[in-house]
Structures are given as C-alpha cells and as structure tokens.
Coordinates of C-alpha atoms and ligand atoms in Angstrom, one line a residue:
X1 CA 103.2 247.7 27.2
X2 CA 101.3 245.5 25.2
X3 CA 103.4 243.6 22.4
X4 CA 102.0 243.9 19.0
X5 CA 100.9 241.1 17.5
X6 CA 103.4 238.9 16.0
X7 CA 104.2 238.8 12.3
X8 CA 101.9 236.5 10.2
X9 CA 105.3 235.5 8.3
X10 CA 108.0 234.8 11.5
X11 CA 106.5 235.3 14.5
X12 CA 108.3 238.7 15.8
X13 CA 106.6 241.9 16.4
X14 CA 104.6 243.3 13.7
X15 CA 104.8 246.9 12.1
X16 CA 102.7 246.8 9.8
X17 CA 98.8 245.5 9.1
X18 CA 97.7 244.8 5.5
X19 CA 94.1 245.2 5.8
X20 CA 93.6 243.7 2.4
X21 CA 94.9 239.8 3.2
X22 CA 95.1 240.2 6.9
X23 CA 98.4 239.9 7.0
X24 CA 100.9 241.9 9.6
X25 CA 104.3 241.9 9.2
X26 CA 107.4 242.9 10.4
X27 CA 109.5 245.3 8.7
X28 CA 112.0 243.0 7.4
X29 CA 109.1 240.4 6.5
X30 CA 107.1 243.8 4.3
X31 CA 110.2 244.7 2.7
X32 CA 110.3 240.8 1.4
X33 CA 106.8 241.0 0.1
X34 CA 106.9 243.7 -2.0
X35 CA 109.7 242.5 -3.6
X36 CA 108.1 239.1 -4.4
X37 CA 104.8 241.1 -5.7
X38 CA 106.8 242.2 -8.6
X39 CA 108.4 239.1 -9.1
X40 CA 105.0 237.6 -9.2
X41 CA 103.7 239.8 -11.6
X42 CA 106.6 239.9 -13.9
X43 CA 106.7 236.2 -14.1
X44 CA 102.5 236.0 -14.1
X45 CA 102.5 238.7 -17.6
X46 CA 105.6 237.4 -18.8
X47 CA 107.3 240.5 -18.5
X48 CA 111.0 239.9 -19.1
X49 CA 113.7 237.2 -20.5
X50 CA 116.5 236.2 -19.3
X51 CA 118.2 238.8 -21.7
X52 CA 116.0 241.6 -21.6
X53 CA 117.5 245.0 -22.4
X54 CA 115.0 246.9 -19.5
X55 CA 114.5 250.8 -20.1
X56 CA 113.1 252.1 -16.7
X57 CA 111.3 255.9 -16.5
X58 CA 113.3 257.1 -13.7
X59 CA 111.0 260.3 -12.1
X60 CA 112.6 260.7 -8.7
X61 CA 109.6 260.4 -6.7
X62 CA 109.6 257.2 -4.4
X63 CA 107.6 254.6 -6.7
X64 CA 110.0 254.9 -9.7
X65 CA 113.1 254.7 -6.7
X66 CA 111.8 251.7 -5.2
X67 CA 111.2 249.9 -8.4
X68 CA 114.9 250.7 -9.7
X69 CA 115.9 248.9 -6.5
X70 CA 113.8 246.0 -6.7
X71 CA 114.6 245.7 -10.7
X72 CA 118.3 245.7 -9.9
X73 CA 118.3 243.1 -7.5
X74 CA 116.3 241.1 -9.8
X75 CA 119.2 242.0 -12.7
X76 CA 122.0 240.7 -10.1
X77 CA 120.6 236.9 -10.9
X78 CA 120.2 237.9 -14.8
X79 CA 123.8 238.6 -15.8
X80 CA 122.7 238.6 -19.5
X81 CA 119.7 241.3 -18.5
X82 CA 120.2 245.1 -18.4
X83 CA 118.9 248.3 -16.9
X84 CA 119.0 251.4 -18.2
X85 CA 117.3 254.1 -15.8
X86 CA 115.5 257.1 -18.2
X87 CA 114.4 260.7 -16.8
X88 CA 112.5 263.5 -18.5
X89 CA 113.4 266.9 -17.7
X90 CA 110.1 268.2 -18.2
X91 CA 111.5 272.1 -17.5
X92 CA 109.3 272.7 -14.6
X93 CA 111.6 275.2 -12.6
X94 CA 112.3 274.7 -9.1
X95 CA 110.4 271.1 -9.1
X96 CA 112.0 269.2 -12.1
X97 CA 115.9 269.7 -10.9
X98 CA 115.6 268.3 -7.3
X99 CA 114.0 265.2 -8.3
X100 CA 116.7 264.9 -11.9
X101 CA 119.2 265.2 -8.7
X102 CA 117.7 262.4 -7.0
X103 CA 117.2 260.5 -9.9
X104 CA 121.2 260.8 -10.4
X105 CA 122.7 259.8 -7.5
X106 CA 120.4 256.8 -7.0
X107 CA 121.5 255.6 -10.0
X108 CA 125.0 256.5 -9.2
X109 CA 124.6 254.6 -6.1
X110 CA 123.1 251.2 -7.8
X111 CA 125.7 251.5 -10.5
X112 CA 123.4 251.5 -13.1
X113 CA 123.2 253.8 -16.6
X114 CA 121.1 257.2 -16.3
X115 CA 120.2 259.4 -19.6
X116 CA 118.5 262.6 -19.5
X117 CA 116.5 264.1 -22.1
X118 CA 114.1 267.2 -21.8
X119 CA 110.5 268.9 -23.4
X120 CA 113.2 270.9 -24.4
X121 CA 115.2 269.6 -26.3
X122 CA 112.5 267.2 -28.6
X123 CA 109.6 269.6 -28.7
X124 CA 111.4 273.3 -28.2
X125 CA 109.2 274.1 -25.3
X126 CA 109.6 273.6 -21.6
X127 CA 106.4 272.7 -19.0
X128 CA 106.7 276.3 -17.9
X129 CA 106.5 277.7 -21.3
X130 CA 103.3 275.5 -22.0
X131 CA 102.0 276.6 -18.6
X132 CA 101.9 280.1 -19.2
X133 CA 100.7 279.8 -23.2
X134 CA 97.0 279.8 -23.6
X135 CA 95.6 276.0 -24.4
X136 CA 92.3 274.1 -24.5
X137 CA 93.5 271.6 -22.2
X138 CA 94.7 270.9 -18.7
X139 CA 98.8 271.0 -18.3
X140 CA 99.1 267.3 -17.0
X141 CA 97.3 266.5 -20.4
X142 CA 100.3 267.3 -22.5
X143 CA 102.8 266.6 -20.0
X144 CA 101.0 263.2 -20.2
X145 CA 101.4 262.9 -23.7
X146 CA 104.9 264.0 -24.3
X147 CA 106.2 262.3 -21.6
X148 CA 104.9 258.8 -23.1
X149 CA 106.8 260.3 -26.6
X150 CA 110.0 260.9 -25.4
X151 CA 110.2 258.1 -22.9
X152 CA 109.5 255.7 -26.3
X153 CA 111.8 258.1 -28.5
X154 CA 114.5 257.5 -25.6
X155 CA 113.8 253.9 -25.2
X156 CA 113.9 252.9 -28.6
X157 CA 117.3 254.6 -29.5
X158 CA 118.6 252.6 -26.8
X159 CA 117.3 249.6 -28.2
X160 CA 115.8 248.5 -25.0
X161 CA 113.4 245.9 -25.6
X162 CA 110.9 247.0 -22.4
X163 CA 110.1 250.4 -21.7
X164 CA 109.2 249.8 -17.8
X165 CA 107.2 252.5 -15.8
X166 CA 106.3 252.4 -12.3
X167 CA 103.1 253.0 -12.1
X168 CA 102.0 251.9 -8.7
X169 CA 98.1 250.4 -7.6
X170 CA 96.6 253.6 -7.0
X171 CA 97.3 255.1 -10.5
X172 CA 95.9 252.0 -12.1
X173 CA 92.5 251.6 -10.2
X174 CA 92.2 255.6 -10.8
X175 CA 92.8 255.4 -14.4
X176 CA 90.7 252.3 -14.9
X177 CA 87.7 254.7 -13.0
X178 CA 88.7 257.8 -15.3
X179 CA 88.2 255.6 -18.3
X180 CA 85.0 254.4 -17.2
X181 CA 83.8 258.3 -16.5
X182 CA 85.2 259.4 -19.6
X183 CA 83.3 256.4 -21.8
X184 CA 86.6 255.1 -23.0
X185 CA 87.2 251.6 -23.0
X186 CA 89.6 252.1 -25.8
X187 CA 91.9 253.4 -23.4
X188 CA 91.7 250.4 -20.8
X189 CA 94.0 248.6 -22.9
X190 CA 96.6 251.5 -22.0
X191 CA 96.4 249.5 -18.2
X192 CA 97.6 246.2 -19.6
X193 CA 101.1 245.6 -16.8
X194 CA 102.5 243.1 -19.8
X195 CA 102.1 245.8 -22.5
X196 CA 101.7 245.1 -26.2
X197 CA 104.0 244.5 -29.4
X198 CA 103.6 247.3 -31.5
X199 CA 105.5 248.1 -34.6
X200 CA 107.6 251.3 -33.6
X201 CA 106.7 251.2 -30.2
X202 CA 109.1 249.3 -26.9
X203 CA 106.9 247.2 -25.4
X204 CA 105.3 248.5 -22.0
X205 CA 105.5 247.3 -18.9
X206 CA 104.0 248.1 -15.4
X207 CA 105.9 245.8 -12.5
X208 CA 105.1 247.9 -9.9
X209 CA 101.1 247.7 -10.5
X210 CA 100.3 245.6 -8.0
X211 CA 102.1 247.5 -5.6
X212 CA 99.3 250.1 -3.7
X213 CA 100.2 253.6 -3.0
X214 CA 101.1 253.4 0.4
X215 CA 103.0 250.0 0.4
X216 CA 105.4 251.8 -2.1
X217 CA 106.2 254.6 0.6
X218 CA 106.4 252.4 3.0
X219 CA 109.1 249.9 1.0
X220 CA 110.8 253.5 0.1
X221 CA 110.6 255.0 3.8
X222 CA 112.4 251.4 4.9
X223 CA 114.7 250.9 2.5
X224 CA 116.1 254.7 3.3
X225 CA 115.5 256.1 -0.2
X226 CA 115.9 259.2 -0.8
X227 CA 113.0 260.6 -3.0
X228 CA 110.9 263.6 -4.4
X229 CA 107.7 264.4 -2.4
X230 CA 106.7 267.5 -3.4
X231 CA 104.1 267.3 -5.8
X232 CA 104.3 268.8 -9.7
X233 CA 103.3 272.6 -9.1
X234 CA 100.7 271.9 -12.2
X235 CA 99.5 268.6 -10.8
X236 CA 95.7 270.0 -10.6
X237 CA 93.6 267.4 -12.5
X238 CA 90.7 267.9 -10.4
X239 CA 88.9 265.0 -11.7
X240 CA 92.1 262.5 -10.7
X241 CA 91.7 263.9 -7.3
X242 CA 88.0 263.3 -6.5
X243 CA 88.6 259.4 -7.7
X244 CA 91.9 259.5 -5.6
X245 CA 89.8 260.5 -2.6
X246 CA 86.6 258.1 -3.2
X247 CA 89.2 255.2 -4.4
X248 CA 91.0 255.7 -0.9
X249 CA 88.1 255.9 1.2
X250 CA 86.3 253.3 -0.6
X251 CA 89.2 250.5 0.5
X252 CA 89.2 252.1 3.9
X253 CA 85.4 250.9 4.2
X254 CA 86.2 247.6 2.1
X255 CA 89.8 246.5 1.8
X256 CA 90.8 245.2 -1.9
X257 CA 88.5 248.1 -3.6
X258 CA 91.6 249.2 -5.5
X259 CA 92.7 245.6 -6.9
X260 CA 88.7 244.6 -7.6
X261 CA 88.6 248.1 -9.6
X262 CA 92.2 247.5 -11.8
X263 CA 91.1 243.8 -12.2
X264 CA 87.5 244.4 -13.8
X265 CA 89.2 247.5 -15.4
X266 CA 91.7 244.5 -17.1
X267 CA 88.5 242.1 -18.1
X268 CA 86.7 245.5 -20.0
X269 CA 90.0 246.5 -21.7
X270 CA 90.0 245.3 -25.6
X271 CA 91.6 242.1 -26.2
X272 CA 93.0 242.4 -29.4
X273 CA 95.4 245.4 -30.4
X274 CA 95.8 245.6 -33.8
X275 CA 98.9 246.8 -35.7
X276 CA 99.6 250.9 -35.9
X277 CA 98.5 251.6 -39.3
X278 CA 101.1 254.1 -40.3
X279 CA 103.8 256.9 -39.6
X280 CA 102.7 260.6 -38.4
X281 CA 102.8 262.9 -40.7
X282 CA 104.4 265.8 -39.5
X283 CA 106.9 263.5 -37.4
X284 CA 107.4 260.2 -39.0
X285 CA 106.5 258.8 -35.2
X286 CA 103.8 255.2 -35.6
X287 CA 100.5 256.4 -35.3
X288 CA 97.1 254.8 -35.8
X289 CA 95.7 258.9 -37.2
X290 CA 97.3 261.1 -40.6
X291 CA 98.8 263.5 -37.7
X292 CA 100.2 261.9 -33.9
X293 CA 98.8 263.2 -30.5
X294 CA 101.9 264.9 -29.8
X295 CA 101.7 267.0 -33.6
X296 CA 98.1 267.4 -32.7
X297 CA 99.1 269.2 -29.3
X298 CA 102.1 271.3 -29.9
X299 CA 100.3 272.5 -33.4
X300 CA 97.3 273.7 -31.2
X301 CA 99.7 275.7 -28.6
X302 CA 101.3 277.2 -31.8
X303 CA 98.2 278.6 -33.3
X304 CA 96.5 279.9 -30.0
X305 CA 100.2 281.2 -29.0
Ligands
ZN1 ZN1 108.4 239.1 10.5
ZN2 ZN1 103.8 263.3 -35.3

C-alpha cells in the first residue's frame, strides 16, 4: 500500500487534492481552509462590522448549513454581532417540508434564532399552485423573484443590516455566463459579493462565493451536517444545466476556470449603482419601475389563471 502524498499544510497523509491551487490537504486542514476562505472573503469585501445584525437565508441545503456553521463560529469572536436564520417555505409538497425540518434542527443545535415565512402567507400562492397554473416563464423565475422579495422583507422586518445568502462559486460562475449569454450586463451587479446600499433593501452579502460547490459538499460531509440533497422537483432551468455541465468540463481541463469566469464578470459589472427611484404602485416595495417585478409576475399569473 502506498501512502497518499503528504498534506501541504501539516505533512500528515492528505485526503483531498485541490487542482486549482495544487494543494493536497488532510481532512482537518481542508476544513480550516474553508473557514479561512470565508473569513478572507468577508474582510476583502468589507462585508461585516463588529456589531452587524445578519439575516441568513437557510434553505436546508449543504451550502446554507455550511455557511450557517461557519458564521456561527465567526460570530463567537464578535459578541456584539448577531445571526438570525430565515427560511422561506415556497410551498413545494414533499420537498420543502423535509428541508425546513433540517434547517430548524440545525439552528436549534447551534443556538441560532430561526424564523420561517411562506409564499402562501406573503403572496397568497404556493409554488405548487404557480407550477400548475398557465404561465409564461419557467418555474425557477417565479421562485427566484418571490424568494428574493420574501428574504428582503423578512430581513428588513427583523431590522437586520445584512442579508447573507449561501451562493457558492459554481452558482456565481453559472449566473455570470447566463447573464452574458442573455446580453444582460446590468444584472452582473447582482453578483457583487459585498452588495450595495439601496434604500428599502437590506444589503446583500455572499460570504460563500469563493467556495466551489464540490468543496461545500465536502465541508458539509466532514462536519457531519445533515442536509437536504434532493433536488427541487421544479428545478429544470435547461440553460443553467447546460452551463453547469460546460463549466464542470472546463474546470476539469483547466482548473481555476470558475474563479476566472466569476472574477471577470465582476469586472464587467456596472460600478455605479443608482438609488432605487421609488415605490411600487401596487405593493409599495422599493423598485425602479412603476410596478415591481414581483407584482408584475403575480399579475400575469392572475390574468392567465
Ligand atoms: Zn493537514
Ligand atoms: Zn409591487
């Protein structure tokens, strides 16, 4: 039996090879590097202050539970900072229920305050109902727009000054290419890891944006986190799946591709971010249009239904 090559950090036998950096890592050192990377991302983009009140979107998947664990550890060194977990029940029978239980249990274990709100309460519709009704757009589009609204509203009501989401590097690189292929450079601004100060919106931060999906899965596994691995039954955004496969192939051939794609997209993003112009005529939430995107989508559904 040949011994695995030594860990680049401590010299013990390694268990993981990180192709984009050349490192070989044992399990404890691997775990350390993920936490250190999140800390670096937070400080590089000035994401937090010593007394930030952070609302974290927790879906019950590996990314949000991993980030919850790391933020909880970081918070222990900052007694004036606070974390509150927010889960959104989109109303997907047989899928969301399990994830919500997992999220609730994880928060209990870590001693984190946890609140849940639902599409049904906020918008009068579940994702099951939206998926079943005649509509113009993919289910993921409705879900994404409504979830962003729900998270912002909940975070604002909790008087949080940051809204953290657990998008990983793969999510960010995929979204970057999707925006590019749709010719939408304006939307590149939403990829900003540190977010923007906009009236009516809680500043969004993405502390997990430098963690590749594969490493997020490994971190969750090594930390023994119970998470939901079932994919959403409605997740069939064909173009995103194509891009995911393409990026995974390229990453294999040229390690570091995902980082390059994401960093380049950030350079293309508009640097100036204007204040939101006003309030939606229907719901009063901040928007640059007369009617906000959430109300536009809900109106379309009502007309068709
Ligand atoms: Zn090591
Ligand atoms: Zn509205």
